[in-house]
mmCIF file of C-alpha atoms and ligand atoms in Angstrom:
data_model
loop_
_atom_site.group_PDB
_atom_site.id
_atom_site.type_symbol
_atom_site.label_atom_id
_atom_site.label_comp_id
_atom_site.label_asym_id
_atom_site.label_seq_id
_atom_site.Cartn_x
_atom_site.Cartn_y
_atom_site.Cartn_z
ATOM 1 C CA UNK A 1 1.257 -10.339 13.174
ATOM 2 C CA UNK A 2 -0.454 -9.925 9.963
ATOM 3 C CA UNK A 3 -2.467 -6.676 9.008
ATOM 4 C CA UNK A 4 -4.306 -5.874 6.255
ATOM 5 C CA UNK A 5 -4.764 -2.161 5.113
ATOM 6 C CA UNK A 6 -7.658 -1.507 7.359
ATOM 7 C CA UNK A 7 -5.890 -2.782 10.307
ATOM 8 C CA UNK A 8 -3.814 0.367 9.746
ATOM 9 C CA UNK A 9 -3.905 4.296 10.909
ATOM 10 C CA UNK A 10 -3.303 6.800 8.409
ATOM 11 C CA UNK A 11 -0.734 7.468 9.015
ATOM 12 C CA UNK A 12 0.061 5.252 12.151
ATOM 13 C CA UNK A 13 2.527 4.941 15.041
ATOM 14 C CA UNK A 14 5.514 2.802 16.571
ATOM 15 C CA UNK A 15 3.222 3.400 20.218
ATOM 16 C CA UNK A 16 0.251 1.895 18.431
ATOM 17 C CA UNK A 17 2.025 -1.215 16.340
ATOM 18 C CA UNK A 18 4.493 -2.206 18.980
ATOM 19 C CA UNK A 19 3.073 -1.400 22.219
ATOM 20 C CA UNK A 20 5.092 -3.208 24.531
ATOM 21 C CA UNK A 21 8.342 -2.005 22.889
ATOM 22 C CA UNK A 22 7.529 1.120 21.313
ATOM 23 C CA UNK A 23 10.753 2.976 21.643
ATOM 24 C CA UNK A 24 13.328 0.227 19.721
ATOM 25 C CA UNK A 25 14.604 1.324 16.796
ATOM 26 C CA UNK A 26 11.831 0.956 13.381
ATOM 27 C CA UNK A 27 13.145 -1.181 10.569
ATOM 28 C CA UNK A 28 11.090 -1.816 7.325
ATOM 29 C CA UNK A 29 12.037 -4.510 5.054
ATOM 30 C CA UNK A 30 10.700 -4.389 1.429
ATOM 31 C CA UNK A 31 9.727 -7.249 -0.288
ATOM 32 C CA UNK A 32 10.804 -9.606 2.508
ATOM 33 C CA UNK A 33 9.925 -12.970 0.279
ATOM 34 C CA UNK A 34 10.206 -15.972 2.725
ATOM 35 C CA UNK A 35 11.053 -13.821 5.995
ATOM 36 C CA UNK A 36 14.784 -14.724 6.050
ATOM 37 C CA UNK A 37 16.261 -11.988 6.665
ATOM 38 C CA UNK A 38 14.869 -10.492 9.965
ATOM 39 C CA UNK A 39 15.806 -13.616 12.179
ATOM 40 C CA UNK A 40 19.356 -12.708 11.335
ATOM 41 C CA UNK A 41 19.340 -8.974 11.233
ATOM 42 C CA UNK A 42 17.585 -8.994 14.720
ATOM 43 C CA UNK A 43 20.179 -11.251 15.699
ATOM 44 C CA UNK A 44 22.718 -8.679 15.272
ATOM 45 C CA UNK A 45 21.045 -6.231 18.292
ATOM 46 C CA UNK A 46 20.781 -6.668 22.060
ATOM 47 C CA UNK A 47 16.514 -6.427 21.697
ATOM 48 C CA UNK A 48 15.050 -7.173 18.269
ATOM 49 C CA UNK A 49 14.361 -3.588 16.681
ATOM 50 C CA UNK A 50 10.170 -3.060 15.480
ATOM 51 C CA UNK A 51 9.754 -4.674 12.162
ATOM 52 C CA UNK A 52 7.665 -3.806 9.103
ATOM 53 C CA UNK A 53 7.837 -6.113 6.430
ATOM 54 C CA UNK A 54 5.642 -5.460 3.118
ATOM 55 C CA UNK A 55 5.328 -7.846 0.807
ATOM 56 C CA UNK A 56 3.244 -7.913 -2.842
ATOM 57 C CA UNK A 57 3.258 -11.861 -2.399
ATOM 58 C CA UNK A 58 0.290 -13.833 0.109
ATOM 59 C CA UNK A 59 2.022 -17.321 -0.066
ATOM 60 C CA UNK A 60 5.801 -15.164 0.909
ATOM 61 C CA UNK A 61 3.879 -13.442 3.614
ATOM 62 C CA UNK A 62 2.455 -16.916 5.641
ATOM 63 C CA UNK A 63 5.825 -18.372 5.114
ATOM 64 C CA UNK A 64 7.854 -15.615 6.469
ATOM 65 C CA UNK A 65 5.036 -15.124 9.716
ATOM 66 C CA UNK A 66 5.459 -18.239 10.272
ATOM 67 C CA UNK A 67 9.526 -17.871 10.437
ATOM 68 C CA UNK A 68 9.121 -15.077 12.176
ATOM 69 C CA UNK A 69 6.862 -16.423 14.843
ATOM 70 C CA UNK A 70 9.126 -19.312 15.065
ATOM 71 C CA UNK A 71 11.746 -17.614 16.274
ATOM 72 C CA UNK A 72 10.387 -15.632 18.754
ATOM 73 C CA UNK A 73 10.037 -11.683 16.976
ATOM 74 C CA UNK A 74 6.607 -10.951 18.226
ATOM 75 C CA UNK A 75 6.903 -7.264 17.627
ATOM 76 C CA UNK A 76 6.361 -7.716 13.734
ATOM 77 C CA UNK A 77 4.181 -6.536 11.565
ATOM 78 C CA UNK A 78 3.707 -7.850 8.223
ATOM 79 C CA UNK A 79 1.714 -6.937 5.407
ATOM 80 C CA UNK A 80 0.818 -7.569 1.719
ATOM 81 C CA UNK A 81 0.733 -4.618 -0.184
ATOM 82 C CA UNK A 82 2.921 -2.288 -2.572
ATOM 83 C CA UNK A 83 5.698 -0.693 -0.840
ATOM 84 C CA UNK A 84 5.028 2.773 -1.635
ATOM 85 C CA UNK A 85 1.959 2.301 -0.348
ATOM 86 C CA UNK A 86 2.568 1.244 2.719
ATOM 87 C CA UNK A 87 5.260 3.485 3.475
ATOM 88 C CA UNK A 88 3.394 7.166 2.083
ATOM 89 C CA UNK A 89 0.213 6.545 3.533
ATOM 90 C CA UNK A 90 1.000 4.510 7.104
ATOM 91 C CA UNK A 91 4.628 5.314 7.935
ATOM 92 C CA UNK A 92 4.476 8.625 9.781
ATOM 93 C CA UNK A 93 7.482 11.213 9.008
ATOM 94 C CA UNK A 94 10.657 10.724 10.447
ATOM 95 C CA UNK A 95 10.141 7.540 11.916
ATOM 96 C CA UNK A 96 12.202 4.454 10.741
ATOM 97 C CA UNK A 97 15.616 3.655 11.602
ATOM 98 C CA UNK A 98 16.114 1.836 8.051
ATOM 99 C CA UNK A 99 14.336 0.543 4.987
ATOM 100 C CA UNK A 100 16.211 -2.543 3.839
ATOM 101 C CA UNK A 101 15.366 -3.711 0.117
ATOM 102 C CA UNK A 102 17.235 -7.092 -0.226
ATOM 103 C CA UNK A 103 17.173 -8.431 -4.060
ATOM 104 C CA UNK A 104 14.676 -6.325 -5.442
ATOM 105 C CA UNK A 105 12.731 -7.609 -8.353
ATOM 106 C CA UNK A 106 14.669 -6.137 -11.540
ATOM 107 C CA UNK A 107 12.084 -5.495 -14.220
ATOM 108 C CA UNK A 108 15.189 -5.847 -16.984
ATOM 109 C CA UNK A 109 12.783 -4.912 -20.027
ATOM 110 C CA UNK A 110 13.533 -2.294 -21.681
ATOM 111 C CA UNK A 111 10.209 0.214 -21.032
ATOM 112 C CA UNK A 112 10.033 -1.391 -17.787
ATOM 113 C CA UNK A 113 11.872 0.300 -15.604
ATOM 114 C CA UNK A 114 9.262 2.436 -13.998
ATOM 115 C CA UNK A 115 8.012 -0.833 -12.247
ATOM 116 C CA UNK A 116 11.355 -0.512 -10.596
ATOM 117 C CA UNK A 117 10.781 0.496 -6.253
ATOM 118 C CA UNK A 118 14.478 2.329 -6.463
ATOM 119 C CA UNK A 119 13.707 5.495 -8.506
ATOM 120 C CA UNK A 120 13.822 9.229 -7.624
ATOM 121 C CA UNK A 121 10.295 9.571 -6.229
ATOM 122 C CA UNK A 122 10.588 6.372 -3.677
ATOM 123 C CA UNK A 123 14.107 7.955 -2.550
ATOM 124 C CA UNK A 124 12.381 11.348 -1.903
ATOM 125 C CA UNK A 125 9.639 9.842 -0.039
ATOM 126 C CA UNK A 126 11.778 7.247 1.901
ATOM 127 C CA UNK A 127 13.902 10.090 2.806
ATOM 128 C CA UNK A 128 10.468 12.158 4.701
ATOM 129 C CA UNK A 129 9.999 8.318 6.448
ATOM 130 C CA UNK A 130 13.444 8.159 7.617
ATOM 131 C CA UNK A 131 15.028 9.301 11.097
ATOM 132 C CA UNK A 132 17.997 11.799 11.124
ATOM 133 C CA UNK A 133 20.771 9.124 10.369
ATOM 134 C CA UNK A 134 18.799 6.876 9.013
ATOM 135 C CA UNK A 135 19.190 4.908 5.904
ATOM 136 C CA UNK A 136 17.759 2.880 2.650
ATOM 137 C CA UNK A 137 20.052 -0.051 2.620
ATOM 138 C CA UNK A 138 20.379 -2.071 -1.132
ATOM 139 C CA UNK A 139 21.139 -5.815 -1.954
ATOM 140 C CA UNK A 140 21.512 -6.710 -5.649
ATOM 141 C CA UNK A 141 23.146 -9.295 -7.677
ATOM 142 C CA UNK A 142 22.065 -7.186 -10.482
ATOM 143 C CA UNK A 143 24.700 -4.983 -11.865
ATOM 144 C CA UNK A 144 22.278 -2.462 -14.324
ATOM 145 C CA UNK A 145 19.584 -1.903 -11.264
ATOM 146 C CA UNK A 146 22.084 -1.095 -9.161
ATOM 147 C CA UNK A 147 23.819 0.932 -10.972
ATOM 148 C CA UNK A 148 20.115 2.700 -11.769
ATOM 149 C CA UNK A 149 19.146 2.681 -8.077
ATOM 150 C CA UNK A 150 22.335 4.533 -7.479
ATOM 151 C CA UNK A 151 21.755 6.900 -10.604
ATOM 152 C CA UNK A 152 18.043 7.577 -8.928
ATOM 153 C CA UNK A 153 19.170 8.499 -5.732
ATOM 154 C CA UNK A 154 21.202 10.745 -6.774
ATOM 155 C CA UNK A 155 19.155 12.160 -8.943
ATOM 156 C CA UNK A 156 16.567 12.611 -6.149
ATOM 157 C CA UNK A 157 18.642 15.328 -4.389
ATOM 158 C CA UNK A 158 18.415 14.238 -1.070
ATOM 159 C CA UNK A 159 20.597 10.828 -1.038
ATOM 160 C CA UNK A 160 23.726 10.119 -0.309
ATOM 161 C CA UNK A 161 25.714 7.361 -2.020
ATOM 162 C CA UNK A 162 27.853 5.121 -0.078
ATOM 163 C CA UNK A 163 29.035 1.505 -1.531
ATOM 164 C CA UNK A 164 29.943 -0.633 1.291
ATOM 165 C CA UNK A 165 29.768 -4.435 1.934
ATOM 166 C CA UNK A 166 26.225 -6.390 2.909
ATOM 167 C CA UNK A 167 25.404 -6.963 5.979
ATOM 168 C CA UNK A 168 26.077 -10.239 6.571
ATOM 169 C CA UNK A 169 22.082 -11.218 7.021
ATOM 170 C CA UNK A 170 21.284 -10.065 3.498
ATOM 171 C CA UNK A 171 23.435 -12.669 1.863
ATOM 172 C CA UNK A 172 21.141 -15.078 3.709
ATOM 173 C CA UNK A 173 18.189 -15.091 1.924
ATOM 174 C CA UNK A 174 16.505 -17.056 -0.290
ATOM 175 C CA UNK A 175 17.920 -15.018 -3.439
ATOM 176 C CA UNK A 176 20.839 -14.005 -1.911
ATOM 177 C CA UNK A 177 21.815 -17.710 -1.514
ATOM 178 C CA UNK A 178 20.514 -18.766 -5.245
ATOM 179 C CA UNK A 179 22.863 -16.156 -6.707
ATOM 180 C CA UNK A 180 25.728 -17.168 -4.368
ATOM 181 C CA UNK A 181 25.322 -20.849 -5.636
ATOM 182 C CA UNK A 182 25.183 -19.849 -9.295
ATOM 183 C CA UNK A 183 29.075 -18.057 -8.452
ATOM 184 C CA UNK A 184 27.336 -14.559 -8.462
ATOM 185 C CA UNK A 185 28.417 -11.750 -6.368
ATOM 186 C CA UNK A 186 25.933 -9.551 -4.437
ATOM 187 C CA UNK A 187 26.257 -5.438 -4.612
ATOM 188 C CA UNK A 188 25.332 -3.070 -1.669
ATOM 189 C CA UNK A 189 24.547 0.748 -1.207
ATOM 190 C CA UNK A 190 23.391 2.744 1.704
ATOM 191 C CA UNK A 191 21.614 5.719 0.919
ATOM 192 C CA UNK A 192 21.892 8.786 3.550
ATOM 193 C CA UNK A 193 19.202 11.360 3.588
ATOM 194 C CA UNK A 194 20.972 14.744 3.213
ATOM 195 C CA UNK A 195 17.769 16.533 3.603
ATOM 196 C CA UNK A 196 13.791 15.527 4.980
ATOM 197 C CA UNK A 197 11.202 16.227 2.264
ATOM 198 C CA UNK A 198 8.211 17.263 2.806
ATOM 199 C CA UNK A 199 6.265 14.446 1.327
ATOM 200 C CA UNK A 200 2.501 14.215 2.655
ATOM 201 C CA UNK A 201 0.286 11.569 3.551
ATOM 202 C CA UNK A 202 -2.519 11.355 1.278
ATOM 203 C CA UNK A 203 -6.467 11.912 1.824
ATOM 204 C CA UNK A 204 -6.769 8.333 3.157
ATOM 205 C CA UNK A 205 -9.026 7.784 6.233
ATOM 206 C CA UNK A 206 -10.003 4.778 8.233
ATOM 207 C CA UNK A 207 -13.773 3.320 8.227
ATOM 208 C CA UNK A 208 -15.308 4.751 11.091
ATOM 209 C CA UNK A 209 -16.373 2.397 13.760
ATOM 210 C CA UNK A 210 -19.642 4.000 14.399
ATOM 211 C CA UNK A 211 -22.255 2.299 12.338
ATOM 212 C CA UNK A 212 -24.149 5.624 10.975
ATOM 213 C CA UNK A 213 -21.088 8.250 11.178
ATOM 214 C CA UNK A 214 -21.779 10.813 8.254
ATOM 215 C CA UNK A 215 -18.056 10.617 7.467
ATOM 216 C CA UNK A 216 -18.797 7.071 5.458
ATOM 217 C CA UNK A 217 -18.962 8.492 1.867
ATOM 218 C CA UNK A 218 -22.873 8.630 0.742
ATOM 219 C CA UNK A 219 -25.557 10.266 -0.646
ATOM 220 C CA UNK A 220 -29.527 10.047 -0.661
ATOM 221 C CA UNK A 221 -31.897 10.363 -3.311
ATOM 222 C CA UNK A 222 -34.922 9.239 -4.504
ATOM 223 C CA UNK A 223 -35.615 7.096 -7.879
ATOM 224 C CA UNK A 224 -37.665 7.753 -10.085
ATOM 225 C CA UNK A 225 -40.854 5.020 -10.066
ATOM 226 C CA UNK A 226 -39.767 3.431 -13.400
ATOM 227 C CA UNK A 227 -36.042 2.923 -12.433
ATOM 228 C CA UNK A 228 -35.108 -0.288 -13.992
ATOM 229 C CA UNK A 229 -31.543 -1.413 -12.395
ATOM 230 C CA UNK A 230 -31.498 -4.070 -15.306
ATOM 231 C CA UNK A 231 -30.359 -0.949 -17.418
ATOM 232 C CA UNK A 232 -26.485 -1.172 -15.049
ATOM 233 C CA UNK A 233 -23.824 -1.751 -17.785
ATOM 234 C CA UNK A 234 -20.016 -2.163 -16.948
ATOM 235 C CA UNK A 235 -19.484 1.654 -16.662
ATOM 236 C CA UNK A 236 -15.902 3.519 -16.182
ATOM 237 C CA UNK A 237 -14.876 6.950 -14.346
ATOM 238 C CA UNK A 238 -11.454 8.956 -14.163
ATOM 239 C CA UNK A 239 -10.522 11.617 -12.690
ATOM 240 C CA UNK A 240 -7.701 13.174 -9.890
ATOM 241 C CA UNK A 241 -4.789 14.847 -10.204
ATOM 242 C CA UNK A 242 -0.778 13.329 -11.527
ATOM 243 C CA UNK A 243 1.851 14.427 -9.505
ATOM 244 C CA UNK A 244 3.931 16.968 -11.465
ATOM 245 C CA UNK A 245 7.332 15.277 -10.251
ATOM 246 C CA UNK A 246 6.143 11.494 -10.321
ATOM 247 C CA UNK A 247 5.625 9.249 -13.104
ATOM 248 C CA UNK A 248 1.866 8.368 -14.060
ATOM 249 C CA UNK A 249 2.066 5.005 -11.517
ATOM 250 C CA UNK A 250 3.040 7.208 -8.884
ATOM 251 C CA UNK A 251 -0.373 9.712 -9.809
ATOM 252 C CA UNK A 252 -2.858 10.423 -7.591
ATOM 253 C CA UNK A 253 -5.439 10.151 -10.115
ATOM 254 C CA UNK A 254 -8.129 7.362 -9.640
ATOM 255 C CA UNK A 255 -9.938 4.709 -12.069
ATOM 256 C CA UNK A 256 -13.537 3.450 -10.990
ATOM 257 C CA UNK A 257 -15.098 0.347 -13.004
ATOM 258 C CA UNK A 258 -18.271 -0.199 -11.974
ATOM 259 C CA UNK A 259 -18.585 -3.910 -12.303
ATOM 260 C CA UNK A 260 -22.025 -5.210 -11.073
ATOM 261 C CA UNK A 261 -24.889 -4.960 -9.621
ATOM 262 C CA UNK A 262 -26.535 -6.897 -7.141
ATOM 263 C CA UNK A 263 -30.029 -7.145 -6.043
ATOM 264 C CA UNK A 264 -30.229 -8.094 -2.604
ATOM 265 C CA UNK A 265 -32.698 -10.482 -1.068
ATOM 266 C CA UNK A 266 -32.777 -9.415 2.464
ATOM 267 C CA UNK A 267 -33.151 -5.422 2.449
ATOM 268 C CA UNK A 268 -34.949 -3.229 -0.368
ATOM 269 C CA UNK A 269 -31.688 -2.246 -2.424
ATOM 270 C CA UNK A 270 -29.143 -3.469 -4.274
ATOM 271 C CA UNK A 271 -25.285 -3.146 -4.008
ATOM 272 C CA UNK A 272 -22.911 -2.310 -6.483
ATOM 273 C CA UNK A 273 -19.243 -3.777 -7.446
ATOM 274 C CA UNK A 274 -16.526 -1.433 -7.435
ATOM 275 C CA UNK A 275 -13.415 -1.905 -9.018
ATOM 276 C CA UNK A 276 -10.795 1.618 -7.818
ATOM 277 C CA UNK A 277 -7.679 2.140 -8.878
ATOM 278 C CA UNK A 278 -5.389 4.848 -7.612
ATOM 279 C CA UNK A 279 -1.690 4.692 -8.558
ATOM 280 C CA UNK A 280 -0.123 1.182 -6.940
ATOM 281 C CA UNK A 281 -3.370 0.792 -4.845
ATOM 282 C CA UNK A 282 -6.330 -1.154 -5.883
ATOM 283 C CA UNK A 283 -9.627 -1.744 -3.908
ATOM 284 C CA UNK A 284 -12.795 -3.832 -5.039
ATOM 285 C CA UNK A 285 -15.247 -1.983 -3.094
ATOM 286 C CA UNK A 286 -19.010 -2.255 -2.138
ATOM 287 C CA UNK A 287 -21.535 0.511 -2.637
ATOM 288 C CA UNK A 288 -24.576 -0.335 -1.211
ATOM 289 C CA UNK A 289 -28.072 1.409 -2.493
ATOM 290 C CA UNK A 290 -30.775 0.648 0.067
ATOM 291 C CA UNK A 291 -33.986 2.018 0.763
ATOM 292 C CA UNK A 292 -34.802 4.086 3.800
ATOM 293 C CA UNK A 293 -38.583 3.672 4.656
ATOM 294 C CA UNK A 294 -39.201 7.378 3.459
ATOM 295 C CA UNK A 295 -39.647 6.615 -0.246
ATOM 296 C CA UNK A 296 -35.552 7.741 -0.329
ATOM 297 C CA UNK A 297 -32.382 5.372 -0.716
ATOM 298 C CA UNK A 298 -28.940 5.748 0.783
ATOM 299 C CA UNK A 299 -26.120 5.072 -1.339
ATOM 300 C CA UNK A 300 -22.899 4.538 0.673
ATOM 301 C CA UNK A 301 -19.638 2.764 1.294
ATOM 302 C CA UNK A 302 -20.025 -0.702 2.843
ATOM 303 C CA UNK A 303 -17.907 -1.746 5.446
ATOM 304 C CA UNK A 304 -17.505 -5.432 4.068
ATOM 305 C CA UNK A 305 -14.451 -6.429 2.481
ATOM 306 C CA UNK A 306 -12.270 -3.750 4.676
ATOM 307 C CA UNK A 307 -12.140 -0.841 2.424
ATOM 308 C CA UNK A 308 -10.078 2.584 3.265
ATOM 309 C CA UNK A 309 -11.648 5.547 2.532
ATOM 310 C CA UNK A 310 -9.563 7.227 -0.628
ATOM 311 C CA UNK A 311 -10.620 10.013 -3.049
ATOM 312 C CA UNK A 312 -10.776 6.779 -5.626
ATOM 313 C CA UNK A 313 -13.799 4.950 -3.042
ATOM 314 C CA UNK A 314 -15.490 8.616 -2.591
ATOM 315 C CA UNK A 315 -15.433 8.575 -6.194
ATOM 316 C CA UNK A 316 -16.808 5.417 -6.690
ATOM 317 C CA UNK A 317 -19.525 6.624 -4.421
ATOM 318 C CA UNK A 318 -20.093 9.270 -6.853
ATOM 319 C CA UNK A 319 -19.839 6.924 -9.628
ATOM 320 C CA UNK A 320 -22.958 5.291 -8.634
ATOM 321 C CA UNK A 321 -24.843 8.328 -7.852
ATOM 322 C CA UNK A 322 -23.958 9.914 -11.228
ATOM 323 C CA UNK A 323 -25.091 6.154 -12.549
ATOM 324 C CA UNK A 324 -28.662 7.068 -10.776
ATOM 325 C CA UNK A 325 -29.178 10.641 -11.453
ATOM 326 C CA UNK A 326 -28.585 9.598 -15.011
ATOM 327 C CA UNK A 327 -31.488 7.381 -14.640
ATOM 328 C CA UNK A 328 -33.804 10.112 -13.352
ATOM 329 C CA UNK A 329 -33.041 9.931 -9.397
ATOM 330 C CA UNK A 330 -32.795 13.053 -7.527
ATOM 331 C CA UNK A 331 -30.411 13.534 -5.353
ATOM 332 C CA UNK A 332 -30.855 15.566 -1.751
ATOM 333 C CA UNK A 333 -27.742 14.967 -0.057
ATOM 334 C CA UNK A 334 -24.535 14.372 -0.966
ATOM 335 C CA UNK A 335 -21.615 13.341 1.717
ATOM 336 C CA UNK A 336 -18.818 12.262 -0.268
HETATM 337 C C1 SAM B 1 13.475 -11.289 -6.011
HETATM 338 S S1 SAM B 1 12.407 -11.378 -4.642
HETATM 339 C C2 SAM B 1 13.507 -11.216 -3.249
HETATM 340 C C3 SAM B 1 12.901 -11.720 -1.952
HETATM 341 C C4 SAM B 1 13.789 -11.605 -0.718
HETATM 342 N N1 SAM B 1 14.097 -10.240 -0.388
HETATM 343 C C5 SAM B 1 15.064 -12.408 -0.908
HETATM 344 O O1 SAM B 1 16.140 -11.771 -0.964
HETATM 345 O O2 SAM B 1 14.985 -13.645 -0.956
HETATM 346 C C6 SAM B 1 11.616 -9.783 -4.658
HETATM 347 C C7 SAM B 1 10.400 -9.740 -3.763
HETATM 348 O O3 SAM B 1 9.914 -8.403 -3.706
HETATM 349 C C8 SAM B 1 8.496 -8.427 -3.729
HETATM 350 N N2 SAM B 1 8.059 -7.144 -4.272
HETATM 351 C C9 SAM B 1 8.237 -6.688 -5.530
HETATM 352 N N3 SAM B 1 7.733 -5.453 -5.669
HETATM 353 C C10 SAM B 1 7.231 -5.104 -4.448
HETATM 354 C C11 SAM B 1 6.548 -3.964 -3.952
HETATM 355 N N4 SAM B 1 6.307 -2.912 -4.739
HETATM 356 N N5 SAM B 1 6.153 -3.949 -2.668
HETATM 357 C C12 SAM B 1 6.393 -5.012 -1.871
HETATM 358 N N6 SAM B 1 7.018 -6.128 -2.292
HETATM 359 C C13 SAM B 1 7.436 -6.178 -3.557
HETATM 360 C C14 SAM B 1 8.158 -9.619 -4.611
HETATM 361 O O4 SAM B 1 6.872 -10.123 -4.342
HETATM 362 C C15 SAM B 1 9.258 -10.607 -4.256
HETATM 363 O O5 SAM B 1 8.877 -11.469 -3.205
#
């Protein structure tokens, strides 16, 4: 089954994914590609473990459903999202049996190796995901990254290092197979967590399903009676904190572009195109601003398009409100 972000609890549970089998042992697979993998790692147990699969590719994630659906694994769950992502903000602590990273995309640049999933930070937090015994479990034909990945988990302090062989399912995927063909050899690493983190979820919340629940991000005000929203211009906020021990992608600082503005033919308001960036996760996001009958108008967080509720969308609530006040509105109320 696919999900998008919404579709998710923050974080979430095995009970709640996989309700019919919510006790099998929790595998997450990392940049799955075309799906290979899981119909012959399943394979291996008496009942087909949960899966998570994450994926940063849409066309990789229909082709692998379908392969997945094909062959019976109904208690899947894939997505299309970044990893780290996925697996700080959804994955609960202590949960998975494994996270299996076949092939990982090398980023061989020099200056580009903090696009790489396998550093310090991602070991610390896959070791908080992981159960007691547990284990990240590397493919690579690629001798530098692997030799980095291994570098990084040590370097996290709470990996162990063990080089064994593949198992055999990994050297059946898609890469796996076009490196075999071109004579190239495959390396593999299991990483032990030798301690459990404390790594915490962030401030991410679910849209509520009540249509007026004050926990939407919002605020009311009143514009002034010249307010001209021809004036909007592109329009650009920063702000939030960077993780001391994380690089800057892995901050938790956000980046709001306010992109457009829209006046809308059916209610008295307009709503308001919001581009949010926080580390690996980006949201276009609308803000409505719509008129209550009292003279006042509520901005807030639409529910179209599926947005989760970050300090980057509160912000971008903000955004607009600061946009307004700047304009002359007054603000009464803010809930955001
Ligand atoms: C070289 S391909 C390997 C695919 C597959 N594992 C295989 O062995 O055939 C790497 C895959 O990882 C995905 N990927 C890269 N970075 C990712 C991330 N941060 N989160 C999820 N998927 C990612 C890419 O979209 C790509 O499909």
């Amino acid at each position: 089954m696919i999900y998008r972000l919404s579709d998710f609890h923050f974080p979430d549970t095995a009970a709640r994914l996989y309700p019919d089998t919510p006790h099998r042992p929790w595998v997450l697979e990392v940049g799955f590609g075309d799906g290979r993998f899981w119909p012959h790692y399943a394979a291996t147990f008496p009942e087909a473990p949960n899966y998570l699969g994450v994926e940063l590719s849409g066309v990789s994630l229909l082709k692998a459903e379908r392969r997945l659906r094909a062959a019976g694994l109904t208690n899947a769950v894939l997505t299309k999202l970044p990893a780290t992502v996925l697996v700080r903000e959804v994955v609960p602590e202590g949960a998975l049996d494994a996270i299996v990273v076949n092939f990982p995309d090398p980023w061989p640049k020099a200056g580009h190796t903090d696009h790489r999933l396998l550093r310090a930070p991602f070991f610390r937090l896959a070791a908080s995901r992981l159960k007691p015994g547990g284990a990240v479990l590397l493919t690579t034909d690629h001798d530098e990254y692997f030799e980095f990945a291994c570098a990084e988990a040590e370097e996290s302090g709470v990996m162990r290092v063990d080089l064994t062989d593949a198992p055999p399912a990994a050297l059946e995927t898609k890469y796996a197979l076009k490196w075999r063909d071109l004579g190239l050899g495959a390396h593999h690493a299991r990483f032990t967590p030798t301690a459990q983190p404390q790594v915490p979820h962030g401030a991410v919340t679910r849209y509520p399903d009540e249509e007026d629940s004050p926990d939407v991000p919002h605020a009311i005000l009143t514009l002034p009676p010249d307010f001209d929203p021809r004036e909007f211009g592109k329009h650009t906020a920063r702000g939030g904190q960077t993780r001391e021990t994380a690089s800057e992608r892995d901050g938790t600082g956000w980046t709001v572009v306010l992109l457009d503005l829209y006046r809308s033919l059916g209610k008295d308001g307009w709503v308001c195109l919001a581009h949010v960036v926080e580390g690996e996760l980006t949201q276009e996001v609308l803000v409505g601003v719509t008129g209550r009958g009292d003279g006042s108008h509520l901005v807030r967080l639409a529910r179209f398009g599926g947005p989760i509720i970050t300090p980057g969308v509160k912000a971008a609530v903000g955004t607009v409100t600061g946009w307004l006040e700047e304009r002359g509105a007054v603000v009464t109320h803010r809930g955001y």
